[in-house]
PDB file of C-alpha atoms in Angstrom:
ATOM      1  CA  MET A   1     -11.076 -12.661  25.969  1.00 72.00           C
ATOM      2  CA  VAL A   2      -9.006  -9.573  26.767  1.00 68.00           C
ATOM      3  CA  ARG A   3     -11.046  -8.965  29.905  1.00 73.00           C
ATOM      4  CA  ALA A   4     -10.438 -12.548  31.114  1.00 79.00           C
ATOM      5  CA  TYR A   5      -6.719 -12.082  30.507  1.00 76.00           C
ATOM      6  CA  PHE A   6      -6.732  -8.777  32.412  1.00 75.00           C
ATOM      7  CA  GLU A   7      -8.474 -10.438  35.356  1.00 79.00           C
ATOM      8  CA  LYS A   8      -5.958 -13.282  35.289  1.00 83.00           C
ATOM      9  CA  ILE A   9      -2.956 -10.940  35.511  1.00 81.00           C
ATOM     10  CA  GLY A  10      -4.640  -8.556  37.957  1.00 81.00           C
ATOM     11  CA  MET A  11      -5.144  -5.558  35.668  1.00 76.00           C
ATOM     12  CA  ASP A  12      -8.065  -3.111  35.684  1.00 78.00           C
ATOM     13  CA  THR A  13     -11.039  -4.672  33.864  1.00 75.00           C
ATOM     14  CA  ARG A  14     -13.253  -1.616  33.477  1.00 78.00           C
ATOM     15  CA  PHE A  15     -14.496  -1.072  29.922  1.00 76.00           C
ATOM     16  CA  HIS A  16     -12.268   1.927  29.235  1.00 78.00           C
ATOM     17  CA  SER A  17      -9.078   0.088  30.240  1.00 75.00           C
ATOM     18  CA  VAL A  18      -9.962  -3.056  28.296  1.00 74.00           C
ATOM     19  CA  TYR A  19     -11.009  -1.015  25.250  1.00 79.00           C
ATOM     20  CA  GLU A  20      -7.822   1.079  25.203  1.00 81.00           C
ATOM     21  CA  GLU A  21      -5.570  -1.956  25.526  1.00 75.00           C
ATOM     22  CA  SER A  22      -7.518  -3.836  22.836  1.00 76.00           C
ATOM     23  CA  LYS A  23      -7.244  -0.838  20.515  1.00 80.00           C
ATOM     24  CA  LEU A  24      -3.470  -0.625  21.034  1.00 80.00           C
ATOM     25  CA  LEU A  25      -3.069  -4.348  20.337  1.00 78.00           C
ATOM     26  CA  THR A  26      -5.255  -4.128  17.221  1.00 78.00           C
ATOM     27  CA  ASP A  27      -3.341  -1.116  15.888  1.00 75.00           C
ATOM     28  CA  TYR A  28      -0.022  -2.891  16.525  1.00 72.00           C
ATOM     29  CA  TYR A  29      -1.241  -6.025  14.726  1.00 71.00           C
ATOM     30  CA  GLU A  30      -2.565  -4.074  11.722  1.00 75.00           C
ATOM     31  CA  GLU A  31       0.638  -2.044  11.437  1.00 73.00           C
ATOM     32  CA  HIS A  32       2.778  -5.172  11.335  1.00 69.00           C
ATOM     33  CA  ASN A  33       0.486  -6.832   8.797  1.00 72.00           C
ATOM     34  CA  ALA A  34       0.706  -3.728   6.596  1.00 71.00           C
ATOM     35  CA  GLU A  35       4.505  -3.705   6.896  1.00 75.00           C
ATOM     36  CA  GLY A  36       4.653  -7.332   5.759  1.00 79.00           C
ATOM     37  CA  PHE A  37       2.363  -6.581   2.830  1.00 78.00           C
ATOM     38  CA  ILE A  38       4.457  -3.552   1.779  1.00 76.00           C
ATOM     39  CA  GLN A  39       7.660  -5.591   2.075  1.00 79.00           C
ATOM     40  CA  GLU A  40       6.204  -8.360  -0.088  1.00 84.00           C
ATOM     41  CA  ARG A  41       4.928  -5.897  -2.708  1.00 82.00           C
ATOM     42  CA  THR A  42       8.276  -4.068  -2.716  1.00 80.00           C
ATOM     43  CA  GLU A  43      10.094  -7.322  -3.440  1.00 84.00           C
ATOM     44  CA  GLN A  44       7.665  -8.165  -6.263  1.00 88.00           C
ATOM     45  CA  ILE A  45       8.041  -4.697  -7.776  1.00 86.00           C
ATOM     46  CA  MET A  46      11.826  -4.823  -7.509  1.00 85.00           C
ATOM     47  CA  GLU A  47      11.771  -8.179  -9.328  1.00 89.00           C
ATOM     48  CA  LYS A  48       9.630  -6.760 -12.131  1.00 90.00           C
ATOM     49  CA  MET A  49      11.835  -3.668 -12.384  1.00 88.00           C
ATOM     50  CA  ASN A  50      14.942  -5.829 -12.528  1.00 88.00           C
ATOM     51  CA  MET A  51      13.433  -8.054 -15.253  1.00 91.00           C
ATOM     52  CA  LEU A  52      12.470  -4.980 -17.291  1.00 91.00           C
ATOM     53  CA  GLY A  53      15.800  -3.227 -16.686  1.00 90.00           C
ATOM     54  CA  ILE A  54      14.221  -0.255 -14.886  1.00 90.00           C
ATOM     55  CA  ASP A  55      16.579   1.752 -12.688  1.00 89.00           C
ATOM     56  CA  ALA A  56      14.748   2.926  -9.529  1.00 87.00           C
ATOM     57  CA  GLY A  57      16.603   6.253  -9.734  1.00 87.00           C
ATOM     58  CA  LYS A  58      15.157   6.891 -13.192  1.00 88.00           C
ATOM     59  CA  ILE A  59      11.650   5.642 -12.492  1.00 90.00           C
ATOM     60  CA  SER A  60      10.050   8.946 -13.522  1.00 88.00           C
ATOM     61  CA  GLU A  61      11.529   8.532 -17.025  1.00 90.00           C
ATOM     62  CA  CYS A  62       9.823   5.179 -17.542  1.00 92.00           C
ATOM     63  CA  PRO A  63       6.620   5.033 -19.651  1.00 93.00           C
ATOM     64  CA  VAL A  64       3.470   5.164 -17.522  1.00 93.00           C
ATOM     65  CA  ASP A  65       1.936   2.084 -19.163  1.00 91.00           C
ATOM     66  CA  VAL A  66       4.995   0.048 -18.113  1.00 92.00           C
ATOM     67  CA  LEU A  67       4.920   1.439 -14.566  1.00 92.00           C
ATOM     68  CA  SER A  68       1.226   0.613 -14.381  1.00 91.00           C
ATOM     69  CA  LYS A  69       2.075  -3.032 -14.966  1.00 88.00           C
ATOM     70  CA  VAL A  70       5.062  -2.919 -12.598  1.00 91.00           C
ATOM     71  CA  PHE A  71       3.138  -1.428  -9.677  1.00 88.00           C
ATOM     72  CA  ASP A  72      -0.204  -3.118 -10.493  1.00 84.00           C
ATOM     73  CA  PHE A  73      -2.468  -1.442  -7.944  1.00 80.00           C
ATOM     74  CA  GLY A  74      -5.395  -3.584  -9.101  1.00 76.00           C
ATOM     75  CA  ASP A  75      -8.605  -2.539  -7.393  1.00 77.00           C
ATOM     76  CA  MET A  76      -6.812  -0.699  -4.610  1.00 79.00           C
ATOM     77  CA  GLU A  77      -8.487   2.495  -3.382  1.00 83.00           C
ATOM     78  CA  TYR A  78      -6.661   5.687  -4.442  1.00 87.00           C
ATOM     79  CA  PHE A  79      -5.444   6.856  -1.021  1.00 85.00           C
ATOM     80  CA  ALA A  80      -4.298   3.372  -0.002  1.00 81.00           C
ATOM     81  CA  GLY A  81      -2.445   3.186  -3.317  1.00 86.00           C
ATOM     82  CA  ILE A  82      -0.627   6.493  -2.856  1.00 88.00           C
ATOM     83  CA  LYS A  83       0.386   5.489   0.660  1.00 85.00           C
ATOM     84  CA  MET A  84       1.749   2.171  -0.571  1.00 84.00           C
ATOM     85  CA  PHE A  85       3.433   3.850  -3.581  1.00 90.00           C
ATOM     86  CA  ASN A  86       5.266   6.306  -1.291  1.00 90.00           C
ATOM     87  CA  GLN A  87       6.368   3.561   1.076  1.00 86.00           C
ATOM     88  CA  ILE A  88       7.645   1.466  -1.813  1.00 86.00           C
ATOM     89  CA  LEU A  89       9.562   4.403  -3.315  1.00 90.00           C
ATOM     90  CA  ASP A  90      11.104   5.048   0.106  1.00 90.00           C
ATOM     91  CA  LYS A  91      12.161   1.399   0.423  1.00 84.00           C
ATOM     92  CA  LEU A  92      13.618   1.520  -3.100  1.00 86.00           C
ATOM     93  CA  GLY A  93      15.581   4.646  -2.127  1.00 90.00           C
ATOM     94  CA  VAL A  94      13.969   6.791  -4.826  1.00 91.00           C
ATOM     95  CA  ASN A  95      14.819  10.466  -4.313  1.00 90.00           C
ATOM     96  CA  MET A  96      11.817  12.363  -5.693  1.00 91.00           C
ATOM     97  CA  ALA A  97       9.967  15.461  -4.498  1.00 92.00           C
ATOM     98  CA  HIS A  98       6.572  14.778  -2.938  1.00 91.00           C
ATOM     99  CA  GLN A  99       4.704  16.664  -5.662  1.00 93.00           C
ATOM    100  CA  ASP A 100       6.492  14.639  -8.350  1.00 94.00           C
ATOM    101  CA  ARG A 101       5.599  11.429  -6.523  1.00 93.00           C
ATOM    102  CA  TYR A 102       1.926  12.352  -6.387  1.00 94.00           C
ATOM    103  CA  GLU A 103       1.870  13.329 -10.041  1.00 95.00           C
ATOM    104  CA  LEU A 104       3.609  10.098 -11.088  1.00 95.00           C
ATOM    105  CA  PHE A 105       1.310   8.001  -8.925  1.00 94.00           C
ATOM    106  CA  ASP A 106      -1.746   9.744 -10.385  1.00 94.00           C
ATOM    107  CA  ARG A 107      -0.600   9.057 -13.953  1.00 94.00           C
ATOM    108  CA  ILE A 108       0.064   5.393 -13.090  1.00 93.00           C
ATOM    109  CA  TYR A 109      -3.270   5.051 -11.306  1.00 91.00           C
ATOM    110  CA  GLN A 110      -5.203   6.658 -14.169  1.00 91.00           C
ATOM    111  CA  GLU A 111      -3.421   4.458 -16.706  1.00 91.00           C
ATOM    112  CA  ARG A 112      -4.363   1.400 -14.673  1.00 88.00           C
ATOM    113  CA  LYS A 113      -8.021   2.479 -14.714  1.00 86.00           C
ATOM    114  CA  ARG A 114      -7.901   3.030 -18.498  1.00 88.00           C
ATOM    115  CA  GLU A 115      -6.294  -0.377 -19.028  1.00 86.00           C
ATOM    116  CA  LYS A 116      -8.914  -2.022 -16.869  1.00 82.00           C
ATOM    117  CA  LYS A 117     -11.694  -0.384 -18.933  1.00 83.00           C
ATOM    118  CA  ARG A 118     -10.090  -1.624 -22.155  1.00 83.00           C
ATOM    119  CA  VAL A 119      -9.857  -5.166 -20.804  1.00 79.00           C
ATOM    120  CA  ASN A 120     -13.442  -5.058 -19.559  1.00 78.00           C
ATOM    121  CA  SER A 121     -14.761  -3.767 -22.875  1.00 78.00           C
ATOM    122  CA  ARG A 122     -12.928  -6.565 -24.742  1.00 78.00           C
ATOM    123  CA  THR A 123     -14.321  -9.143 -22.332  1.00 73.00           C
ATOM    124  CA  LEU A 124     -17.886  -7.941 -22.928  1.00 69.00           C
ATOM    125  CA  ARG A 125     -17.583  -8.365 -26.705  1.00 64.00           C
TER     126      ARG A 125
END
């Protein structure tokens, strides 16, 4: 499809050119999809924080079990979760050292895993 388009507009249709352009378009598309997802999650998290009366500036003082429910990483892979967590904190304007962010994320992530185990063990009974 890309090759046909390239031919139509008179661009180079050798594999390398088509591949590079396709890769750039794919990366651009994925980046914008990720931005939309982060924006949507940020809005959901801000709603939850507002309902629970959590001040974004004091997020590190909030109990981890509550933050686990607020951020709800679900089955998200660890490194994807930390990336999303950092982007959300940036969008919320949270001023926190990187090490503190990682430690808070790890506590939230571990709590989420523990909660999931508890739910699964109750379901099996």
